[in-house]
XYZ file of C-alpha atoms in Angstrom:
495
model
C 6.073 -50.940 3.347
C 7.829 -50.504 -0.261
C 6.791 -48.260 -2.455
C 4.822 -51.006 -4.464
C 1.959 -51.709 -1.879
C 2.116 -48.214 -0.820
C -1.741 -47.312 -1.799
C -0.974 -44.285 -4.532
C -0.147 -40.643 -3.127
C -3.383 -38.345 -2.274
C -6.005 -41.842 -2.479
C -7.185 -41.083 1.220
C -8.502 -39.572 4.012
C -5.746 -40.116 7.246
C -3.357 -42.641 5.015
C 0.301 -41.789 4.552
C -0.259 -38.959 2.654
C 0.884 -35.494 4.321
C -1.608 -33.997 3.124
C -4.404 -36.116 3.986
C -2.472 -36.482 7.636
C -3.156 -33.076 9.091
C 1.068 -33.063 9.435
C 0.899 -35.677 12.328
C -2.869 -34.885 13.690
C -3.391 -39.000 12.745
C -1.822 -41.238 14.220
C -1.563 -44.562 12.827
C -1.009 -46.778 16.217
C -3.820 -49.073 16.414
C -5.424 -48.066 20.415
C -3.975 -49.808 23.836
C -3.814 -53.502 24.487
C -5.337 -55.145 21.505
C -3.458 -56.950 18.984
C -3.191 -57.068 15.255
C -3.183 -60.920 14.553
C -4.364 -62.617 16.843
C -3.278 -66.334 17.600
C -6.721 -68.346 16.735
C -6.059 -71.667 18.867
C -4.745 -69.056 21.627
C -7.899 -67.378 21.467
C -10.243 -69.990 21.709
C -8.679 -71.387 24.097
C -8.749 -68.351 25.737
C -12.817 -67.463 24.565
C -15.992 -68.406 25.827
C -17.666 -69.883 21.918
C -20.035 -67.336 22.283
C -18.740 -65.199 22.338
C -16.359 -65.822 19.930
C -19.242 -65.928 17.346
C -20.020 -62.918 19.050
C -17.370 -60.913 18.089
C -16.237 -62.782 14.624
C -16.646 -60.363 11.696
C -19.460 -62.300 9.690
C -21.623 -62.563 13.146
C -21.057 -58.274 12.454
C -21.381 -57.959 9.402
C -25.085 -60.112 9.697
C -25.826 -58.083 11.996
C -26.116 -55.372 9.935
C -27.678 -56.527 7.793
C -30.353 -57.591 9.353
C -30.744 -53.498 9.900
C -30.384 -52.823 6.522
C -33.611 -55.738 5.323
C -35.016 -53.467 8.125
C -34.862 -49.745 7.707
C -33.648 -48.903 4.316
C -34.717 -52.674 2.415
C -37.987 -51.200 3.563
C -37.272 -47.439 2.709
C -37.015 -49.225 -0.787
C -40.066 -51.313 -0.244
C -42.252 -48.602 0.153
C -40.697 -46.994 -3.022
C -40.668 -49.829 -4.823
C -44.595 -49.156 -4.963
C -43.695 -46.062 -6.812
C -45.041 -42.924 -5.379
C -44.812 -45.045 -2.255
C -48.550 -46.898 -3.253
C -50.080 -43.083 -3.616
C -52.346 -41.845 -6.333
C -49.685 -39.384 -7.326
C -46.341 -39.184 -7.357
C -45.234 -36.230 -6.237
C -45.953 -35.645 -3.358
C -43.588 -38.961 -2.196
C -41.162 -37.372 -4.524
C -41.160 -33.965 -2.156
C -40.288 -36.149 1.201
C -38.525 -38.279 -0.606
C -36.088 -34.848 -1.647
C -36.136 -33.345 1.691
C -35.221 -36.324 3.178
C -31.626 -37.072 0.881
C -31.191 -33.286 1.112
C -30.938 -33.915 5.178
C -28.880 -37.080 4.841
C -26.071 -35.309 3.024
C -26.008 -32.919 4.992
C -25.341 -35.180 8.039
C -22.957 -37.447 5.887
C -20.624 -34.201 5.740
C -20.175 -33.422 8.674
C -20.558 -37.926 10.195
C -17.287 -38.813 9.635
C -15.991 -36.861 13.099
C -19.831 -38.081 14.834
C -19.610 -41.174 14.424
C -15.784 -41.248 15.133
C -16.454 -39.344 18.178
C -20.058 -41.702 19.123
C -18.637 -45.248 18.141
C -20.495 -47.411 15.260
C -22.910 -49.263 17.397
C -24.578 -45.751 18.804
C -24.388 -43.873 15.899
C -26.287 -47.596 14.465
C -28.771 -46.622 17.821
C -29.700 -42.770 15.979
C -29.943 -44.583 12.942
C -32.618 -47.725 13.393
C -34.390 -45.522 15.546
C -35.408 -43.229 13.246
C -36.200 -45.553 10.379
C -40.685 -45.666 11.834
C -40.416 -42.761 10.886
C -40.610 -43.194 7.335
C -43.407 -46.181 7.590
C -45.435 -44.259 10.263
C -45.109 -40.754 7.944
C -46.817 -43.379 4.955
C -49.725 -45.172 7.568
C -50.468 -41.174 9.032
C -51.169 -40.484 4.971
C -52.095 -43.495 3.876
C -55.060 -43.672 6.415
C -55.555 -39.822 7.811
C -54.726 -37.773 4.363
C -51.534 -36.326 6.954
C -49.314 -34.476 4.293
C -47.104 -32.900 6.067
C -45.922 -35.897 8.587
C -44.998 -37.178 5.232
C -42.854 -34.701 4.770
C -41.782 -33.601 7.902
C -40.794 -37.463 8.766
C -38.612 -36.874 6.116
C -36.972 -34.552 7.383
C -36.206 -36.200 10.556
C -35.790 -39.567 9.464
C -32.941 -38.022 6.990
C -31.283 -36.787 10.109
C -31.303 -40.851 12.158
C -30.783 -42.609 8.394
C -28.055 -40.030 8.397
C -26.169 -41.320 10.567
C -27.291 -45.023 9.936
C -25.454 -44.713 7.385
C -22.367 -43.880 8.282
C -21.531 -45.679 10.694
C -22.753 -48.951 8.350
C -20.388 -47.621 4.952
C -17.583 -47.908 7.183
C -18.282 -50.943 9.259
C -18.816 -52.217 5.716
C -15.631 -51.535 4.219
C -13.557 -52.374 7.354
C -15.716 -56.278 8.546
C -14.418 -57.767 5.881
C -10.901 -60.302 5.171
C -8.847 -58.702 2.403
C -9.194 -61.790 0.267
C -13.808 -61.961 1.486
C -14.632 -58.381 0.473
C -16.856 -58.813 -2.561
C -18.696 -61.212 -0.630
C -19.498 -59.491 2.451
C -20.458 -56.609 0.235
C -22.931 -58.812 -1.584
C -24.496 -60.189 1.610
C -24.820 -56.549 2.643
C -26.211 -55.763 -0.805
C -28.679 -58.802 -1.483
C -30.201 -58.358 3.417
C -31.223 -54.947 1.289
C -32.353 -56.383 -1.484
C -34.399 -59.349 0.391
C -35.637 -56.397 2.154
C -37.532 -55.398 -0.144
C -38.803 -59.429 -1.426
C -40.511 -59.282 1.984
C -41.524 -56.035 1.604
C -42.725 -56.900 -2.074
C -44.573 -60.229 -0.790
C -46.997 -58.044 2.176
C -47.692 -55.551 -1.423
C -49.015 -58.320 -3.304
C -50.979 -60.591 -0.587
C -53.003 -56.407 0.102
C -52.844 -55.386 -3.730
C -52.807 -58.301 -6.344
C -57.412 -57.189 -6.577
C -57.392 -56.786 -10.832
C -58.555 -52.137 -11.158
C -56.998 -50.611 -8.351
C -56.460 -47.105 -8.064
C -56.111 -46.228 -4.995
C -52.379 -45.436 -3.812
C -51.874 -49.063 -1.600
C -53.940 -50.295 2.295
C -53.008 -48.215 5.821
C -52.487 -52.474 6.559
C -49.001 -51.869 4.501
C -48.105 -49.540 6.665
C -48.880 -50.830 10.028
C -46.736 -54.931 8.106
C -43.556 -52.092 7.353
C -43.496 -49.822 10.467
C -42.633 -53.865 12.654
C -40.174 -54.874 10.427
C -38.774 -51.131 10.578
C -38.846 -51.165 14.607
C -37.119 -54.758 14.640
C -33.715 -52.556 13.450
C -33.095 -50.636 17.574
C -32.863 -53.783 19.150
C -30.004 -55.565 16.895
C -27.811 -52.315 17.012
C -27.097 -52.690 20.983
C -25.460 -55.832 19.657
C -22.390 -54.209 17.501
C -20.233 -54.571 18.995
C -16.911 -51.969 19.260
C -15.138 -52.341 15.791
C -11.720 -52.846 17.629
C -12.959 -56.343 19.549
C -13.767 -58.021 16.109
C -12.002 -61.013 15.472
C -11.659 -61.605 11.374
C -11.722 -65.146 10.368
C -7.714 -64.969 8.659
C -7.492 -64.211 12.494
C -6.610 -59.631 12.190
C -8.365 -57.501 13.311
C -10.111 -54.025 12.847
C -6.644 -51.616 12.352
C -7.960 -49.163 14.925
C -5.708 -45.234 14.975
C -6.075 -43.113 18.462
C -9.455 -40.915 18.873
C -8.862 -37.007 16.953
C -10.594 -34.405 19.206
C -13.754 -32.785 17.183
C -11.490 -30.081 15.921
C -9.002 -32.425 13.974
C -11.247 -34.385 12.666
C -13.755 -31.236 11.612
C -10.126 -30.572 9.437
C -10.366 -34.105 8.182
C -12.852 -33.144 6.360
C -11.466 -30.156 3.866
C -8.646 -32.698 3.108
C -11.253 -36.464 3.398
C -13.949 -34.314 0.319
C -11.332 -33.443 -1.617
C -8.561 -36.436 -1.603
C -7.934 -37.609 -5.439
C -10.063 -40.883 -3.963
C -13.057 -38.417 -3.264
C -12.724 -36.683 -5.818
C -12.067 -38.844 -8.531
C -15.525 -41.511 -7.231
C -17.860 -38.276 -6.363
C -19.567 -38.807 -10.563
C -19.649 -41.857 -9.232
C -21.229 -41.417 -6.062
C -23.747 -39.117 -7.704
C -25.411 -40.944 -10.247
C -24.506 -44.616 -8.495
C -28.384 -43.384 -6.870
C -29.208 -41.018 -9.419
C -31.152 -43.941 -10.884
C -33.953 -44.317 -8.410
C -35.959 -41.003 -8.263
C -36.497 -41.539 -12.115
C -37.006 -45.054 -12.436
C -39.870 -45.338 -9.585
C -41.472 -42.764 -11.089
C -41.285 -44.418 -14.869
C -43.096 -46.756 -12.113
C -45.269 -44.755 -10.494
C -46.824 -43.165 -13.715
C -47.096 -46.159 -16.431
C -48.077 -49.298 -14.638
C -51.801 -50.430 -12.447
C -51.044 -50.646 -8.198
C -50.778 -54.344 -8.265
C -47.812 -54.096 -11.037
C -46.162 -51.708 -8.428
C -46.382 -54.684 -5.872
C -45.661 -57.888 -8.205
C -42.077 -55.506 -9.090
C -41.050 -55.014 -5.221
C -41.198 -58.518 -5.272
C -39.795 -60.051 -8.217
C -37.021 -57.493 -8.634
C -35.114 -58.680 -5.750
C -34.498 -62.252 -7.843
C -31.864 -61.665 -10.196
C -30.091 -58.811 -7.848
C -29.383 -61.581 -5.530
C -26.739 -63.409 -8.053
C -25.458 -60.628 -9.979
C -24.711 -58.832 -6.814
C -23.099 -62.821 -5.129
C -21.101 -62.938 -9.401
C -19.862 -59.447 -8.855
C -18.942 -60.555 -5.377
C -16.483 -63.383 -6.702
C -15.095 -61.755 -9.546
C -13.891 -58.712 -7.031
C -12.380 -61.839 -4.745
C -10.992 -63.992 -7.411
C -7.449 -64.767 -5.637
C -5.227 -65.453 -8.971
C -5.473 -61.912 -10.416
C -4.503 -58.687 -8.166
C -6.448 -56.116 -6.842
C -6.447 -53.466 -9.377
C -6.376 -56.280 -11.742
C -9.709 -57.340 -9.839
C -10.693 -53.440 -9.694
C -10.200 -52.606 -13.692
C -13.573 -56.363 -14.406
C -15.617 -54.774 -11.873
C -15.656 -52.173 -13.264
C -15.788 -52.778 -16.976
C -18.926 -55.370 -16.113
C -20.824 -52.926 -13.879
C -20.874 -50.213 -16.715
C -22.398 -52.684 -19.749
C -24.988 -53.828 -17.830
C -25.697 -50.369 -17.634
C -25.714 -49.319 -20.852
C -27.924 -51.460 -21.689
C -30.600 -51.368 -19.189
C -30.441 -47.264 -20.563
C -30.952 -48.340 -23.921
C -33.682 -50.639 -23.286
C -35.198 -47.937 -20.464
C -34.525 -45.150 -23.085
C -36.264 -47.823 -26.177
C -39.716 -48.232 -23.834
C -40.544 -44.526 -23.153
C -39.355 -43.247 -26.669
C -42.353 -46.077 -27.527
C -44.437 -44.389 -24.906
C -43.883 -40.932 -25.727
C -45.331 -41.045 -29.116
C -48.949 -43.513 -27.131
C -49.404 -43.218 -23.720
C -49.421 -46.885 -22.688
C -51.720 -45.907 -20.132
C -51.999 -48.153 -16.484
C -50.668 -51.067 -17.819
C -50.962 -53.963 -15.889
C -49.138 -57.486 -15.541
C -52.213 -59.256 -18.207
C -51.116 -56.968 -20.750
C -48.765 -57.946 -23.828
C -47.046 -54.819 -23.413
C -46.187 -55.775 -19.460
C -42.732 -57.812 -19.618
C -40.909 -55.480 -22.445
C -42.220 -51.985 -20.476
C -41.517 -54.329 -16.514
C -37.837 -55.247 -17.469
C -35.555 -52.850 -18.273
C -36.400 -51.406 -14.265
C -36.534 -54.951 -12.572
C -32.963 -55.528 -14.710
C -32.061 -51.085 -12.607
C -32.724 -52.715 -9.434
C -29.142 -55.340 -9.277
C -27.619 -53.203 -12.421
C -28.118 -50.407 -9.901
C -27.398 -52.749 -6.904
C -23.382 -53.095 -8.259
C -22.401 -50.035 -8.856
C -22.904 -49.183 -5.423
C -21.065 -52.596 -4.438
C -18.402 -52.028 -6.703
C -17.894 -48.233 -5.078
C -17.330 -49.639 -1.708
C -15.195 -52.797 -2.238
C -13.122 -49.788 -3.911
C -13.426 -47.767 -1.622
C -12.030 -50.182 0.699
C -8.998 -50.627 -1.171
C -7.380 -47.254 -0.756
C -8.338 -47.699 3.692
C -6.577 -47.612 5.829
C -7.762 -47.508 9.188
C -11.393 -48.380 9.924
C -12.182 -44.100 10.950
C -10.400 -43.529 6.802
C -13.403 -46.143 5.990
C -15.242 -44.153 7.759
C -14.765 -40.608 6.008
C -14.972 -42.144 3.112
C -17.999 -44.176 3.870
C -19.056 -40.370 4.866
C -18.035 -38.614 1.627
C -19.317 -41.142 -0.312
C -22.618 -41.159 0.742
C -23.480 -37.817 1.123
C -22.302 -37.678 -2.680
C -24.986 -40.949 -2.875
C -27.429 -38.743 -0.403
C -26.583 -35.328 -3.157
C -27.280 -37.728 -6.566
C -30.948 -39.190 -4.688
C -31.703 -35.535 -3.520
C -31.109 -34.558 -7.118
C -33.091 -36.894 -8.949
C -36.318 -37.455 -6.789
C -36.283 -33.799 -6.680
C -36.000 -33.289 -10.376
C -39.438 -36.294 -10.953
C -41.409 -33.886 -8.459
C -42.984 -32.264 -11.971
C -44.332 -34.571 -12.810
C -44.930 -33.636 -16.159
C -41.502 -34.097 -17.244
C -40.954 -36.203 -19.701
C -39.363 -39.740 -17.504
C -36.947 -39.581 -21.046
C -35.083 -36.370 -18.953
C -34.799 -38.743 -15.674
C -32.592 -41.537 -18.153
C -30.753 -39.212 -20.218
C -29.634 -37.116 -17.282
C -28.403 -41.091 -15.240
C -27.106 -42.073 -19.149
C -25.012 -38.508 -19.553
C -23.616 -39.114 -15.578
C -22.829 -42.398 -16.238
C -20.400 -41.417 -18.805
C -18.713 -38.134 -16.945
C -18.425 -40.444 -13.897
C -16.341 -43.203 -16.103
C -12.783 -40.940 -17.168
C -12.715 -39.836 -13.141
C -13.546 -44.369 -13.181
C -11.042 -44.850 -14.277
C -7.838 -42.932 -13.162
C -8.957 -44.319 -9.378
C -9.975 -47.454 -10.220
C -6.024 -47.718 -12.582
C -4.219 -46.621 -9.139
C -5.737 -48.548 -7.403
C -3.017 -50.240 -4.689
C -2.519 -53.529 -5.775
C -3.379 -54.868 -1.127
C -4.692 -52.485 1.205
C -2.664 -50.466 3.021
C -4.096 -51.148 6.343
C -3.356 -55.278 5.833
C 0.330 -53.590 5.056
C 0.841 -51.338 8.403
C -0.700 -54.756 10.090
C 1.925 -56.898 8.887
C 4.169 -54.279 9.564
C 3.370 -53.182 12.846
C 3.002 -57.272 13.928
C 6.720 -57.097 12.076
C 7.800 -55.217 14.579
C 5.964 -56.586 17.819
C 8.017 -59.843 16.653
C 11.553 -58.478 16.463
C 10.979 -57.132 19.933
C 9.824 -60.362 21.444
C 12.804 -62.091 20.159
C 15.140 -58.978 20.774
C 13.455 -58.823 24.447
C 14.252 -63.676 24.258
C 17.618 -62.710 23.505
C 18.320 -60.806 26.026
C 16.987 -63.106 28.005
């Protein structure tokens, strides 16, 4: 591999950097009996059609997206009611803060856990925890059991932590190098399509003007049913080493390490240049959710909050696929695409933050009460929330694309994804914890989010400008394929 093709030093966990590799503890050899490049003609002749479809990278990405639809999307739909649909957002914010605190803890150690369990079984464990969230909100709405809402947040955080780490490693590994932006857009859109369906359920049951309480208990039964559907799809996930991408490549998987070796790599991962430079971005990229959810719950009626869950995902679909096409432009180098993506994401978020701060200053001067959708103030006050539901996911999708640009193998993606998820969860826990103080001015949350983006921009510029022009894992695969072909030619010559 040339110096030009290689990733910059100390920018990924488990790559060419000797410090990160633990002095040779992370072998880069693929698993036995799996060729990196697939002869597609021979593959089509030898493997049944159903199995080829099942093992295709797009099929696996769709299975992950369905789970994202059933799990995280339903959680977003509940949060999209503003305070989980409760009369006040405090209890929901406490439960959510606990949830993200546990998620951050599990994600910190998630790399070793998922790399030992395998992505499939980590996803199964996570999918089993999804219905706890819907059931806790149902019990709180039906019986007033606040303790279960908080208790459920604790256990959901543990299960979701396993699922998120496995998911992040998978979504960064599955896509062919030329379609990563669009694959990640599919994943992000699936999460928001779930919110759209949840919003339709919310609105159908809470469309009457003048509602002052939480949503009806039946709403949470619908969420519970959808959350339960994630489990069978988790069982359908194929091991990463068996997946064949559309361009005929397999996913580079290193030899498995012991738990002790994996835990040692946590330190190397968390202190790597890649994670250190992206840490503030990770905290910021999800920080908005707590602040804008509280804004929604404080200033909008129940039916307005239900409508927000329905309409917010529409622009997100356009925005995420738009960013995906930018990140997949073949005429630009990977580094140039990274720079263009960063500029796009920051500029869009900047506009939304300024608008939100202006509206909040107006609300501080004159409290509007609970704004309904038939009031003249609704459009100008709701649009900042509407657009942040697009600019927020854009920042997340972009960061996963950038992380995958430094990857050397699937395990590196899992470790990097676990570290990034941990930092994301820390940001969400702080955000929702800050917003449990219901008397706090929402303007504080907006300004803190703005300041975090400004602080994250400098380190991200350094990281983006160091982006390798090719994915290290692709370069390694090509080198290994060239060595294999050379050996074959040598054997033929000897014969």
